[in-house]
GROMACS .gro file of N, CA and C in nm:
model
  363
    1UNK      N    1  -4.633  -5.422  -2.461
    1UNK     CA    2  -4.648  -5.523  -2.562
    1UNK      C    3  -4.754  -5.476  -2.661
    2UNK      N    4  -4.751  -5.487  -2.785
    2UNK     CA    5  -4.797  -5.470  -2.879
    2UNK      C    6  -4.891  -5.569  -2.957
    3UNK      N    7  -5.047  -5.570  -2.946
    3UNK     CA    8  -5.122  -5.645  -2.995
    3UNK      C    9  -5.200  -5.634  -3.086
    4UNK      N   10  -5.205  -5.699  -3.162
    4UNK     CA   11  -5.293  -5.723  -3.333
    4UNK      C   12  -5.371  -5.778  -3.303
    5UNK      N   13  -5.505  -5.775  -3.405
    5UNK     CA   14  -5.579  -5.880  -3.401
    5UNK      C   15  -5.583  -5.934  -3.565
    6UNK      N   16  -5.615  -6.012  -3.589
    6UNK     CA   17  -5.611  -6.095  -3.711
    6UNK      C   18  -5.768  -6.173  -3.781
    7UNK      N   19  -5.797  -6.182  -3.838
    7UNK     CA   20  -5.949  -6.236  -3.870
    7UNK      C   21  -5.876  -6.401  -3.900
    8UNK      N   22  -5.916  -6.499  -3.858
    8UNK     CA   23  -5.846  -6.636  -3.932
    8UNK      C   24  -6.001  -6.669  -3.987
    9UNK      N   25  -6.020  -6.707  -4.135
    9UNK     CA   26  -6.146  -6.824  -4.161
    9UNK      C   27  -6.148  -6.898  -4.220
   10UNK      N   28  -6.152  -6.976  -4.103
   10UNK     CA   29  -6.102  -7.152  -4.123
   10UNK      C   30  -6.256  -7.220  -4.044
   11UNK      N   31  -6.222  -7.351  -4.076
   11UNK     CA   32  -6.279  -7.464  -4.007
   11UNK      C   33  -6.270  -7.470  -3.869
   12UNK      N   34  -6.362  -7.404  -3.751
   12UNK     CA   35  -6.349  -7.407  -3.639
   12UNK      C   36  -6.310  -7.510  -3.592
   13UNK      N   37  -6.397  -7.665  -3.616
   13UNK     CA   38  -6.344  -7.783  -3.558
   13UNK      C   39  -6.279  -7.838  -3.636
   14UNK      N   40  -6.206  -7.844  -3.736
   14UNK     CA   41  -6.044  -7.885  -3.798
   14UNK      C   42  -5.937  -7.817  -3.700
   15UNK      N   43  -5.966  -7.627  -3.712
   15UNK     CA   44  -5.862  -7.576  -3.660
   15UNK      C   45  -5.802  -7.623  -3.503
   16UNK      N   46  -5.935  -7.639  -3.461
   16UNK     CA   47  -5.949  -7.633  -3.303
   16UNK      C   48  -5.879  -7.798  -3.273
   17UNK      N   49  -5.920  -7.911  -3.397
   17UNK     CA   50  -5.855  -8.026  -3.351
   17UNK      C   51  -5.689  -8.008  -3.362
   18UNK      N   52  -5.648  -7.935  -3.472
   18UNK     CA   53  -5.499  -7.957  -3.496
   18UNK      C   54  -5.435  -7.894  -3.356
   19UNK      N   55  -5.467  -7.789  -3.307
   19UNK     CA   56  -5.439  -7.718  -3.214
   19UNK      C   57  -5.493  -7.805  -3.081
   20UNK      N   58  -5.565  -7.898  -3.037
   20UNK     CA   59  -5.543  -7.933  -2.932
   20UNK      C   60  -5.452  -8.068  -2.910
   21UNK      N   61  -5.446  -8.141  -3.071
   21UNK     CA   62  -5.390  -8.229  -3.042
   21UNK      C   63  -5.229  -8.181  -3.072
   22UNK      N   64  -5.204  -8.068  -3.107
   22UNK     CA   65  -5.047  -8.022  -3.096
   22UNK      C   66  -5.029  -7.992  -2.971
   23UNK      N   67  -5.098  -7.944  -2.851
   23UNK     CA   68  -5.023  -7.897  -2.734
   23UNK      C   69  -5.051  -7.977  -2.631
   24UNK      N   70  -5.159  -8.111  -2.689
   24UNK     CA   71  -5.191  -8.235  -2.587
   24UNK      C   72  -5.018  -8.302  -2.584
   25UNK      N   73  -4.965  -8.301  -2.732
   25UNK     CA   74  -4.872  -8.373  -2.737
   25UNK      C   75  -4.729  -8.318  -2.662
   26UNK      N   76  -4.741  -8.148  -2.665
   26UNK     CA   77  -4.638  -8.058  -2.651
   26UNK      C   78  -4.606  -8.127  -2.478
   27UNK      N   79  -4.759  -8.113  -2.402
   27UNK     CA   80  -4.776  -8.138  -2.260
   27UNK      C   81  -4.709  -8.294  -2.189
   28UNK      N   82  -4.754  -8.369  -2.366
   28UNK     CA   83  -4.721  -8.511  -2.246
   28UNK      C   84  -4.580  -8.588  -2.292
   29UNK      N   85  -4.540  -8.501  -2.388
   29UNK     CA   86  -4.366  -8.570  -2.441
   29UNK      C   87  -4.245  -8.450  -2.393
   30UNK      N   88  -4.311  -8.349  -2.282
   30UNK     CA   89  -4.252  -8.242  -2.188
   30UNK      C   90  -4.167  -8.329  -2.105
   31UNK      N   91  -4.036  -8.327  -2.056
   31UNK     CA   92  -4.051  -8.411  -1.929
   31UNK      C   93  -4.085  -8.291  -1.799
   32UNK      N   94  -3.980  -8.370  -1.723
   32UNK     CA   95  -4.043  -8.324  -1.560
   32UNK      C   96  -4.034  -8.167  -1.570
   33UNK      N   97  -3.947  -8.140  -1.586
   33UNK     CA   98  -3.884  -8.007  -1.561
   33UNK      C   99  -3.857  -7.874  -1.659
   34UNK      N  100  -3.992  -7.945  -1.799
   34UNK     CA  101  -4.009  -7.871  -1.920
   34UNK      C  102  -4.102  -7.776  -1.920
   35UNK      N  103  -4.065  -7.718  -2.052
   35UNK     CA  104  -4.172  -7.560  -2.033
   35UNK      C  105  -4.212  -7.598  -2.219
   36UNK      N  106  -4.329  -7.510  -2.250
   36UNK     CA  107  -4.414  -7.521  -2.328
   36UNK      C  108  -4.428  -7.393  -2.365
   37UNK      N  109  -4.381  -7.316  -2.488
   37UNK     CA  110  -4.440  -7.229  -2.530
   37UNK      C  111  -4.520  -7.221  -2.657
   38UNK      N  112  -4.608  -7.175  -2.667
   38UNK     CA  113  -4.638  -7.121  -2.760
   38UNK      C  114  -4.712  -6.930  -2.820
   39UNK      N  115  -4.693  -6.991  -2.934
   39UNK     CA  116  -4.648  -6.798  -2.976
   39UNK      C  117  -4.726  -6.857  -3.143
   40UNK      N  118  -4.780  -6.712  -3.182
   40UNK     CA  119  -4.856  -6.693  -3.256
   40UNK      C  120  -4.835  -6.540  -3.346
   41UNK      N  121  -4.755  -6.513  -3.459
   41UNK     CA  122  -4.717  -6.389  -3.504
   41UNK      C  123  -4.759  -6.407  -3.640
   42UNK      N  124  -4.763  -6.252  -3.675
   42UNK     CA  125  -4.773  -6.260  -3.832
   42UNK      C  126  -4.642  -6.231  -3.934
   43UNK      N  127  -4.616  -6.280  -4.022
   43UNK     CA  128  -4.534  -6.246  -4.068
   43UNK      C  129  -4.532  -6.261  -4.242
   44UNK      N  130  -4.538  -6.109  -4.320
   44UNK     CA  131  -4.618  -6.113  -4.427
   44UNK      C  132  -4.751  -6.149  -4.423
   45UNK      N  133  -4.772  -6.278  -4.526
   45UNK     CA  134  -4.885  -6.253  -4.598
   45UNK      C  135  -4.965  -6.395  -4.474
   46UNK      N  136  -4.894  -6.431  -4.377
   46UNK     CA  137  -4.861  -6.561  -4.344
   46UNK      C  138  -4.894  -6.548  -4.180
   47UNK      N  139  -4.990  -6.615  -4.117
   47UNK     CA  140  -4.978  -6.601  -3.930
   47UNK      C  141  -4.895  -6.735  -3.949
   48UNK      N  142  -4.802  -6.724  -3.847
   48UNK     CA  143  -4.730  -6.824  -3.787
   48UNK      C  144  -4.770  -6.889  -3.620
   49UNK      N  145  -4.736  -7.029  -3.593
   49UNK     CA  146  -4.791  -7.061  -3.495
   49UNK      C  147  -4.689  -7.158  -3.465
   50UNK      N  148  -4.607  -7.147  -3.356
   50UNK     CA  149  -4.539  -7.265  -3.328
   50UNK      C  150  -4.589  -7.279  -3.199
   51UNK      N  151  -4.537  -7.364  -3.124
   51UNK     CA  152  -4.573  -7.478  -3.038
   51UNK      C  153  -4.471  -7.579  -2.978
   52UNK      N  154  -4.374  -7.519  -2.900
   52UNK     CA  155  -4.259  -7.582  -2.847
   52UNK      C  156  -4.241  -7.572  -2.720
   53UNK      N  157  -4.166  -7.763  -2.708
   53UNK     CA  158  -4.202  -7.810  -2.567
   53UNK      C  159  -4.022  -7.838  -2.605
   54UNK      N  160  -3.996  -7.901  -2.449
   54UNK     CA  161  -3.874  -7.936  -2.427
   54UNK      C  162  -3.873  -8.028  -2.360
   55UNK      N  163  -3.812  -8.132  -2.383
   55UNK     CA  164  -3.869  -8.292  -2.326
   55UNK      C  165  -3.823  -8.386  -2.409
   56UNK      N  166  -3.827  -8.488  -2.470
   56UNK     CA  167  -3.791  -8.619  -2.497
   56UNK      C  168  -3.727  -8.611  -2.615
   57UNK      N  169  -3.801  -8.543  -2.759
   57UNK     CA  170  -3.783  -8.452  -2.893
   57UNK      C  171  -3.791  -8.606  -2.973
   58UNK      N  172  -3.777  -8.586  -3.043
   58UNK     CA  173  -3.775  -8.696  -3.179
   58UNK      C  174  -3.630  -8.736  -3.266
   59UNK      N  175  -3.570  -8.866  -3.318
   59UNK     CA  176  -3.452  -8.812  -3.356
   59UNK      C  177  -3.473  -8.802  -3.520
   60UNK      N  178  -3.360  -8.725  -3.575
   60UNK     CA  179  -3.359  -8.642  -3.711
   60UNK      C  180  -3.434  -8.769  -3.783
   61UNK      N  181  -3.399  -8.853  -3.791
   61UNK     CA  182  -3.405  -9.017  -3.927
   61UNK      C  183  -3.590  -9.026  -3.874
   62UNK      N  184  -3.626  -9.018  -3.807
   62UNK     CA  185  -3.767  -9.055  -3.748
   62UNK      C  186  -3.865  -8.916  -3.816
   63UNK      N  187  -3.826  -8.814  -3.842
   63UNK     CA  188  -3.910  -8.695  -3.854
   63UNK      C  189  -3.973  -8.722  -3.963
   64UNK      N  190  -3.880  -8.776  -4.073
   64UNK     CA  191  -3.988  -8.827  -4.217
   64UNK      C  192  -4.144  -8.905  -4.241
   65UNK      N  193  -4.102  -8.964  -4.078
   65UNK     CA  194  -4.282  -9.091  -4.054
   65UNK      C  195  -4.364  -9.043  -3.936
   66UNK      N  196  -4.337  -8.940  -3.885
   66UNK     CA  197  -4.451  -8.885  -3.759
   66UNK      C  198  -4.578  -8.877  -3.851
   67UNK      N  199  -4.593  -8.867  -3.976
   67UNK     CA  200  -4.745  -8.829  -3.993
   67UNK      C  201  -4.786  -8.943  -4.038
   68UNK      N  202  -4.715  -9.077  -4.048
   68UNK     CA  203  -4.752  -9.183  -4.083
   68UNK      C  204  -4.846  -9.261  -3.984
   69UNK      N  205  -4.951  -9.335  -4.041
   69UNK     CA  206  -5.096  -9.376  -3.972
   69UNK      C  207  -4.982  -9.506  -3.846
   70UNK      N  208  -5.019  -9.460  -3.717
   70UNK     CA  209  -5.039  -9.544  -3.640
   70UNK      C  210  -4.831  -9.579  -3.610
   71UNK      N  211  -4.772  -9.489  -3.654
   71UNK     CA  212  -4.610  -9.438  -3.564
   71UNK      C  213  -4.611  -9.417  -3.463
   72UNK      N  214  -4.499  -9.475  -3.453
   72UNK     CA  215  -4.468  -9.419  -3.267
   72UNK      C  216  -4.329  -9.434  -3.259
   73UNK      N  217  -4.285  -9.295  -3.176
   73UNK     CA  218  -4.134  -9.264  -3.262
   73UNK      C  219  -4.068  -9.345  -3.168
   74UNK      N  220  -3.939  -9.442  -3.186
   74UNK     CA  221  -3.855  -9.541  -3.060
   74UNK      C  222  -3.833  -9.415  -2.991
   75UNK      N  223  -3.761  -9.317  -2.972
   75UNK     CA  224  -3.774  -9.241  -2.848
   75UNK      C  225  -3.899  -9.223  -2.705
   76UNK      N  226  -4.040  -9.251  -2.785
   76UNK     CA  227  -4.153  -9.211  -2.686
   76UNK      C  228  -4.203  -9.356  -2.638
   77UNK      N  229  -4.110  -9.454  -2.659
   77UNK     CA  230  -4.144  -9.612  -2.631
   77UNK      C  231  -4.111  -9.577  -2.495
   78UNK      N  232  -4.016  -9.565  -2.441
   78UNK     CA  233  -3.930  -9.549  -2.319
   78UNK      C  234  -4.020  -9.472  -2.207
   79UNK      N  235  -4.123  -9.373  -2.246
   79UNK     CA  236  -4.201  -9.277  -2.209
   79UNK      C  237  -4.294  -9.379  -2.132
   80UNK      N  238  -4.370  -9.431  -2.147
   80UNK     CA  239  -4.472  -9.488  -2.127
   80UNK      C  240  -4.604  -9.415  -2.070
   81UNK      N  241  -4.607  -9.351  -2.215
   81UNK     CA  242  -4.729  -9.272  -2.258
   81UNK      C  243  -4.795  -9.394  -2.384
   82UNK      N  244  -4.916  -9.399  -2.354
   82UNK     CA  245  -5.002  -9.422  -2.406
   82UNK      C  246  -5.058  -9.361  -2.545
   83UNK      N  247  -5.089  -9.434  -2.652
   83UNK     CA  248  -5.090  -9.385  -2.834
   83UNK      C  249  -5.128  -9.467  -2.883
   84UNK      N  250  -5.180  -9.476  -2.996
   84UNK     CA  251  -5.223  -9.528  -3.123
   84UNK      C  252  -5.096  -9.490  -3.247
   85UNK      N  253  -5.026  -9.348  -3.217
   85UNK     CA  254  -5.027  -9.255  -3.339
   85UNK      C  255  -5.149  -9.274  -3.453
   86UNK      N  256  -5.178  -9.173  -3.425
   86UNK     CA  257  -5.290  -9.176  -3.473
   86UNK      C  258  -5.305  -8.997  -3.493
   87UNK      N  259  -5.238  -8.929  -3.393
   87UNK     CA  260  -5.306  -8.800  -3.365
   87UNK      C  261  -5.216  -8.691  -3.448
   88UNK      N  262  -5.072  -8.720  -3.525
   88UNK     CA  263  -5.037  -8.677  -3.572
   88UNK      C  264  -5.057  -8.709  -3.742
   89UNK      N  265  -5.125  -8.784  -3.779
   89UNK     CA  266  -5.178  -8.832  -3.901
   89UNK      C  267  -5.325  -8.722  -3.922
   90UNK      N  268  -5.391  -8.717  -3.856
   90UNK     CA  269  -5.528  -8.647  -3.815
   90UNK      C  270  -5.459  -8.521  -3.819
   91UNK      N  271  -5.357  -8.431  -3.755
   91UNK     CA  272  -5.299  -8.320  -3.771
   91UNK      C  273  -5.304  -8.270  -3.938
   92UNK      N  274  -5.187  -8.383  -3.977
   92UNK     CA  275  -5.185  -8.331  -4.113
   92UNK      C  276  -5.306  -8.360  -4.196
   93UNK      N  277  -5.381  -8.449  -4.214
   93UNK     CA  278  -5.483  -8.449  -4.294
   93UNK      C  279  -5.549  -8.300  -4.271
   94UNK      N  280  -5.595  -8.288  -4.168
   94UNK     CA  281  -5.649  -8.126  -4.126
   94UNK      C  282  -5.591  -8.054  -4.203
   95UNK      N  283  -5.465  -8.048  -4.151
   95UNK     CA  284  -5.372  -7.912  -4.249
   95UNK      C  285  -5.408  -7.955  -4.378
   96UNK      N  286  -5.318  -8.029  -4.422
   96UNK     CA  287  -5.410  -8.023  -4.593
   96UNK      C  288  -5.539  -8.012  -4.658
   97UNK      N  289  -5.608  -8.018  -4.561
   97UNK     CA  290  -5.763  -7.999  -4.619
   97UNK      C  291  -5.760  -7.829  -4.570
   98UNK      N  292  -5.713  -7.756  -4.519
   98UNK     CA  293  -5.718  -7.652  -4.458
   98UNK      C  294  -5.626  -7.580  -4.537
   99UNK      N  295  -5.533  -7.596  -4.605
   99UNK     CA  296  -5.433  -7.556  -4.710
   99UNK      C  297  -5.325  -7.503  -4.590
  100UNK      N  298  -5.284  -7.570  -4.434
  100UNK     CA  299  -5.188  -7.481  -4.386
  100UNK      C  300  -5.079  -7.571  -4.382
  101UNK      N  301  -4.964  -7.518  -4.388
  101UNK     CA  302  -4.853  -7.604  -4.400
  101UNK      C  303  -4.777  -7.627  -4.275
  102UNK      N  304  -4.753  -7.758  -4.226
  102UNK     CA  305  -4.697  -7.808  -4.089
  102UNK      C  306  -4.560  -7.865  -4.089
  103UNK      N  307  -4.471  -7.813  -4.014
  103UNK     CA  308  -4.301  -7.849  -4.021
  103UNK      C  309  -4.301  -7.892  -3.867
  104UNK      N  310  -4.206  -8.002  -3.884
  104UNK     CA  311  -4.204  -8.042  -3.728
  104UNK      C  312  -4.044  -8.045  -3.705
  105UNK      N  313  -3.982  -7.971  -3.591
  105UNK     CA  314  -3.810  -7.976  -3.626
  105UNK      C  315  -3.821  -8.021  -3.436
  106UNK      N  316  -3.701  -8.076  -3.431
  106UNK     CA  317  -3.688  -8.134  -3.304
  106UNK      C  318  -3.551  -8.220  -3.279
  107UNK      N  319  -3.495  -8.200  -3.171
  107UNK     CA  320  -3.404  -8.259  -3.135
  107UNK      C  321  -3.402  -8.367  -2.956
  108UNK      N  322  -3.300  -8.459  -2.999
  108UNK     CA  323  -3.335  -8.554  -2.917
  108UNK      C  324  -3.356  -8.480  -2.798
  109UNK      N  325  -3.390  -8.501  -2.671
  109UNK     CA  326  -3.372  -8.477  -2.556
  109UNK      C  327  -3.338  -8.332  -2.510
  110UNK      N  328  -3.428  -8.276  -2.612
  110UNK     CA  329  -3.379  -8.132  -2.583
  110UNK      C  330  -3.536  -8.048  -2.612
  111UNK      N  331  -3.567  -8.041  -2.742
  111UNK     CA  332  -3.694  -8.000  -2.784
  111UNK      C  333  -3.764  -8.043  -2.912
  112UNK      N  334  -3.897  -7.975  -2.937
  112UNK     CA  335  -3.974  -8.059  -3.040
  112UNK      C  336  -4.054  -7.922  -3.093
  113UNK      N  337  -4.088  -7.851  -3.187
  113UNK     CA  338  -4.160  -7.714  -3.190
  113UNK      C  339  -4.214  -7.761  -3.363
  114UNK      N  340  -4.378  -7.735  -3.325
  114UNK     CA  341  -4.437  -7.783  -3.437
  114UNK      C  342  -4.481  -7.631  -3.513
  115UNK      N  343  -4.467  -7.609  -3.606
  115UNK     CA  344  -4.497  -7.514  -3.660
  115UNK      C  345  -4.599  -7.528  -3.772
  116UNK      N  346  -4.733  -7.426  -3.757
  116UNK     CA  347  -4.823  -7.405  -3.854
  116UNK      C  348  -4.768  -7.303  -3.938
  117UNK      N  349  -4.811  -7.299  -4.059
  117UNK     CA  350  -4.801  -7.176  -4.192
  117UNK      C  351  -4.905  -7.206  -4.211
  118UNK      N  352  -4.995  -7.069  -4.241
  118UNK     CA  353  -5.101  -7.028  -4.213
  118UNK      C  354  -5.106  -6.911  -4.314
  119UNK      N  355  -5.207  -6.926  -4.433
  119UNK     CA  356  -5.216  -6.814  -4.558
  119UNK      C  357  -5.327  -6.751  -4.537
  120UNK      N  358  -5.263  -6.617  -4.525
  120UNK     CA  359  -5.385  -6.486  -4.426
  120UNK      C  360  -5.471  -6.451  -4.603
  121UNK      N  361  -5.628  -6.418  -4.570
  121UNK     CA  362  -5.623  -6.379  -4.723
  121UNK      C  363  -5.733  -6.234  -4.710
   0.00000   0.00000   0.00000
């Protein structure tokens, strides 16, 4: 395997919040028998960072309001996990103050993979 290293300089505790509250979420909307990867590459001018779990997922019509203050998608009702939404609002504010760009793609009952874009300089 082949390893790089990369300089990132960013906001330690912005970066460090977006990133724990992406794989707090990856961990607890996993179900029983899910796996969690994440992976971190460069590509161009750009590090990439996704973050995909397999577990409950979100459906397509709902993806437009995850970053909306205090959502909670009807799929993760059923869960009975505990939220505010709150933690995906705090995500993106981060990213935008951080200039990185966040896509969230996911399907029902299958998977959910949050992806950072990330401008190397």
């Amino acid at each position: 395997m082949l390893y790089s290293y990369l300089k990132l300089y960013t906001d330690e505790y912005s970066f460090s919040t977006i990133l724990n509250n992406l794989i707090s979420n990856a961990v607890k909307y996993s179900n029983d028998t899910g796996k969690i990867d994440i992976q971190a590459y460069q590509q161009e001018d750009f590090l990439i960072v996704e973050i995909k779990n397999t577990g409950y997922g979100i459906p397509q019509e709902e993806l437009n309001f995850i970053f909306d203050k205090f959502y909670r998608s009807y799929a993760s009702e059923g869960t009975k996990i505990k939220g505010f939404g709150l933690g995906l609002p705090i995500v993106k504010r981060f990213c935008d103050l951080l200039n990185i760009k966040i896509t969230i793609d996911s399907e029902i009952n299958k998977y959910t993979t949050a992806k950072l874009i990330i401008t190397l300089q």
